[in-house]
Amino acid sequence: MNLDYSNNPTFIIVTLCLAVGRIWLEIIGFNFQKLPITAKLSAANGEDRLRKFHRMGLYFSVGYILLFAPSILMS
């Protein structure tokens, strides 16, 4: 089984679309605390910790776009 996704353009485009969707949710002001899984986990882990978790997801999305979008646009 080949697990090298770094050379698979379809995988990169799909994950770029997911990253753009994540950033779009942040721009429109989506409340991630209202998600069912987040609501249940916040009772156990604390609301502040999950807010930081979702913020880290935003940072990963921005980083992924900055690193991989130029290579897709240039090919």
mmCIF file of C-alpha atoms in Angstrom:
data_model
loop_
_atom_site.group_PDB
_atom_site.id
_atom_site.type_symbol
_atom_site.label_atom_id
_atom_site.label_comp_id
_atom_site.label_asym_id
_atom_site.label_seq_id
_atom_site.Cartn_x
_atom_site.Cartn_y
_atom_site.Cartn_z
ATOM 1 C CA MET A 1 0.000 0.000 0.000
ATOM 2 C CA ASN A 2 1.453 3.334 -1.068
ATOM 3 C CA LEU A 3 1.084 6.004 1.631
ATOM 4 C CA ASP A 4 2.966 8.775 -0.148
ATOM 5 C CA TYR A 5 0.316 11.462 -0.526
ATOM 6 C CA SER A 6 2.738 14.327 -1.116
ATOM 7 C CA ASN A 7 2.904 13.555 -4.853
ATOM 8 C CA ASN A 8 -0.809 12.893 -5.299
ATOM 9 C CA PRO A 9 -2.367 16.057 -6.789
ATOM 10 C CA THR A 10 -5.936 14.871 -6.139
ATOM 11 C CA PHE A 11 -5.252 14.448 -2.421
ATOM 12 C CA ILE A 12 -3.562 17.853 -2.245
ATOM 13 C CA ILE A 13 -6.474 19.590 -3.993
ATOM 14 C CA VAL A 14 -9.052 17.912 -1.733
ATOM 15 C CA THR A 15 -7.155 18.880 1.426
ATOM 16 C CA LEU A 16 -6.691 22.422 0.100
ATOM 17 C CA CYS A 17 -10.453 22.656 -0.379
ATOM 18 C CA LEU A 18 -10.977 21.453 3.194
ATOM 19 C CA ALA A 19 -8.499 24.053 4.458
ATOM 20 C CA VAL A 20 -10.271 26.808 2.515
ATOM 21 C CA GLY A 21 -13.578 25.638 3.954
ATOM 22 C CA ARG A 22 -12.139 25.795 7.472
ATOM 23 C CA ILE A 23 -10.949 29.361 6.929
ATOM 24 C CA TRP A 24 -14.310 30.315 5.411
ATOM 25 C CA LEU A 25 -16.076 29.025 8.532
ATOM 26 C CA GLU A 26 -13.818 31.242 10.630
ATOM 27 C CA ILE A 27 -14.520 34.287 8.439
ATOM 28 C CA ILE A 28 -18.294 33.932 8.643
ATOM 29 C CA GLY A 29 -18.071 33.583 12.412
ATOM 30 C CA PHE A 30 -19.139 29.965 12.781
ATOM 31 C CA ASN A 31 -19.379 28.982 16.451
ATOM 32 C CA PHE A 32 -17.383 25.766 16.792
ATOM 33 C CA GLN A 33 -18.558 25.423 20.398
ATOM 34 C CA LYS A 34 -22.027 24.491 19.104
ATOM 35 C CA LEU A 35 -20.785 21.379 17.321
ATOM 36 C CA PRO A 36 -22.097 18.251 19.074
ATOM 37 C CA ILE A 37 -18.696 16.644 19.628
ATOM 38 C CA THR A 38 -17.158 19.896 20.857
ATOM 39 C CA ALA A 39 -20.028 20.456 23.268
ATOM 40 C CA LYS A 40 -19.565 16.998 24.795
ATOM 41 C CA LEU A 41 -15.784 17.294 24.958
ATOM 42 C CA SER A 42 -15.931 20.749 26.535
ATOM 43 C CA ALA A 43 -17.672 19.277 29.559
ATOM 44 C CA ALA A 44 -14.720 16.936 30.106
ATOM 45 C CA ASN A 45 -11.775 19.054 28.933
ATOM 46 C CA GLY A 46 -12.894 22.613 29.421
ATOM 47 C CA GLU A 47 -14.142 25.160 26.946
ATOM 48 C CA ASP A 48 -10.885 27.109 26.797
ATOM 49 C CA ARG A 49 -8.846 24.048 25.822
ATOM 50 C CA LEU A 50 -11.190 23.220 22.939
ATOM 51 C CA ARG A 51 -11.173 26.843 21.773
ATOM 52 C CA LYS A 52 -7.377 26.576 21.547
ATOM 53 C CA PHE A 53 -7.769 23.268 19.686
ATOM 54 C CA HIS A 54 -10.011 24.868 17.054
ATOM 55 C CA ARG A 55 -7.653 27.869 16.806
ATOM 56 C CA MET A 56 -4.762 25.473 16.104
ATOM 57 C CA GLY A 57 -6.861 23.959 13.302
ATOM 58 C CA LEU A 58 -7.123 27.410 11.787
ATOM 59 C CA TYR A 59 -3.362 27.859 11.977
ATOM 60 C CA PHE A 60 -2.799 24.469 10.333
ATOM 61 C CA SER A 61 -5.250 25.376 7.552
ATOM 62 C CA VAL A 62 -3.500 28.673 6.833
ATOM 63 C CA GLY A 63 -0.110 26.965 6.894
ATOM 64 C CA TYR A 64 -1.279 24.213 4.567
ATOM 65 C CA ILE A 65 -2.575 26.743 2.070
ATOM 66 C CA LEU A 66 0.625 28.774 2.210
ATOM 67 C CA LEU A 67 2.783 25.699 1.664
ATOM 68 C CA PHE A 68 0.832 23.766 -0.956
ATOM 69 C CA ALA A 69 -1.268 26.259 -2.937
ATOM 70 C CA PRO A 70 1.696 27.764 -4.807
ATOM 71 C CA SER A 71 2.806 24.371 -6.091
ATOM 72 C CA ILE A 72 -0.719 23.555 -7.318
ATOM 73 C CA LEU A 73 -1.135 26.963 -8.955
ATOM 74 C CA MET A 74 2.201 26.691 -10.757
ATOM 75 C CA SER A 75 1.600 23.205 -12.161
#
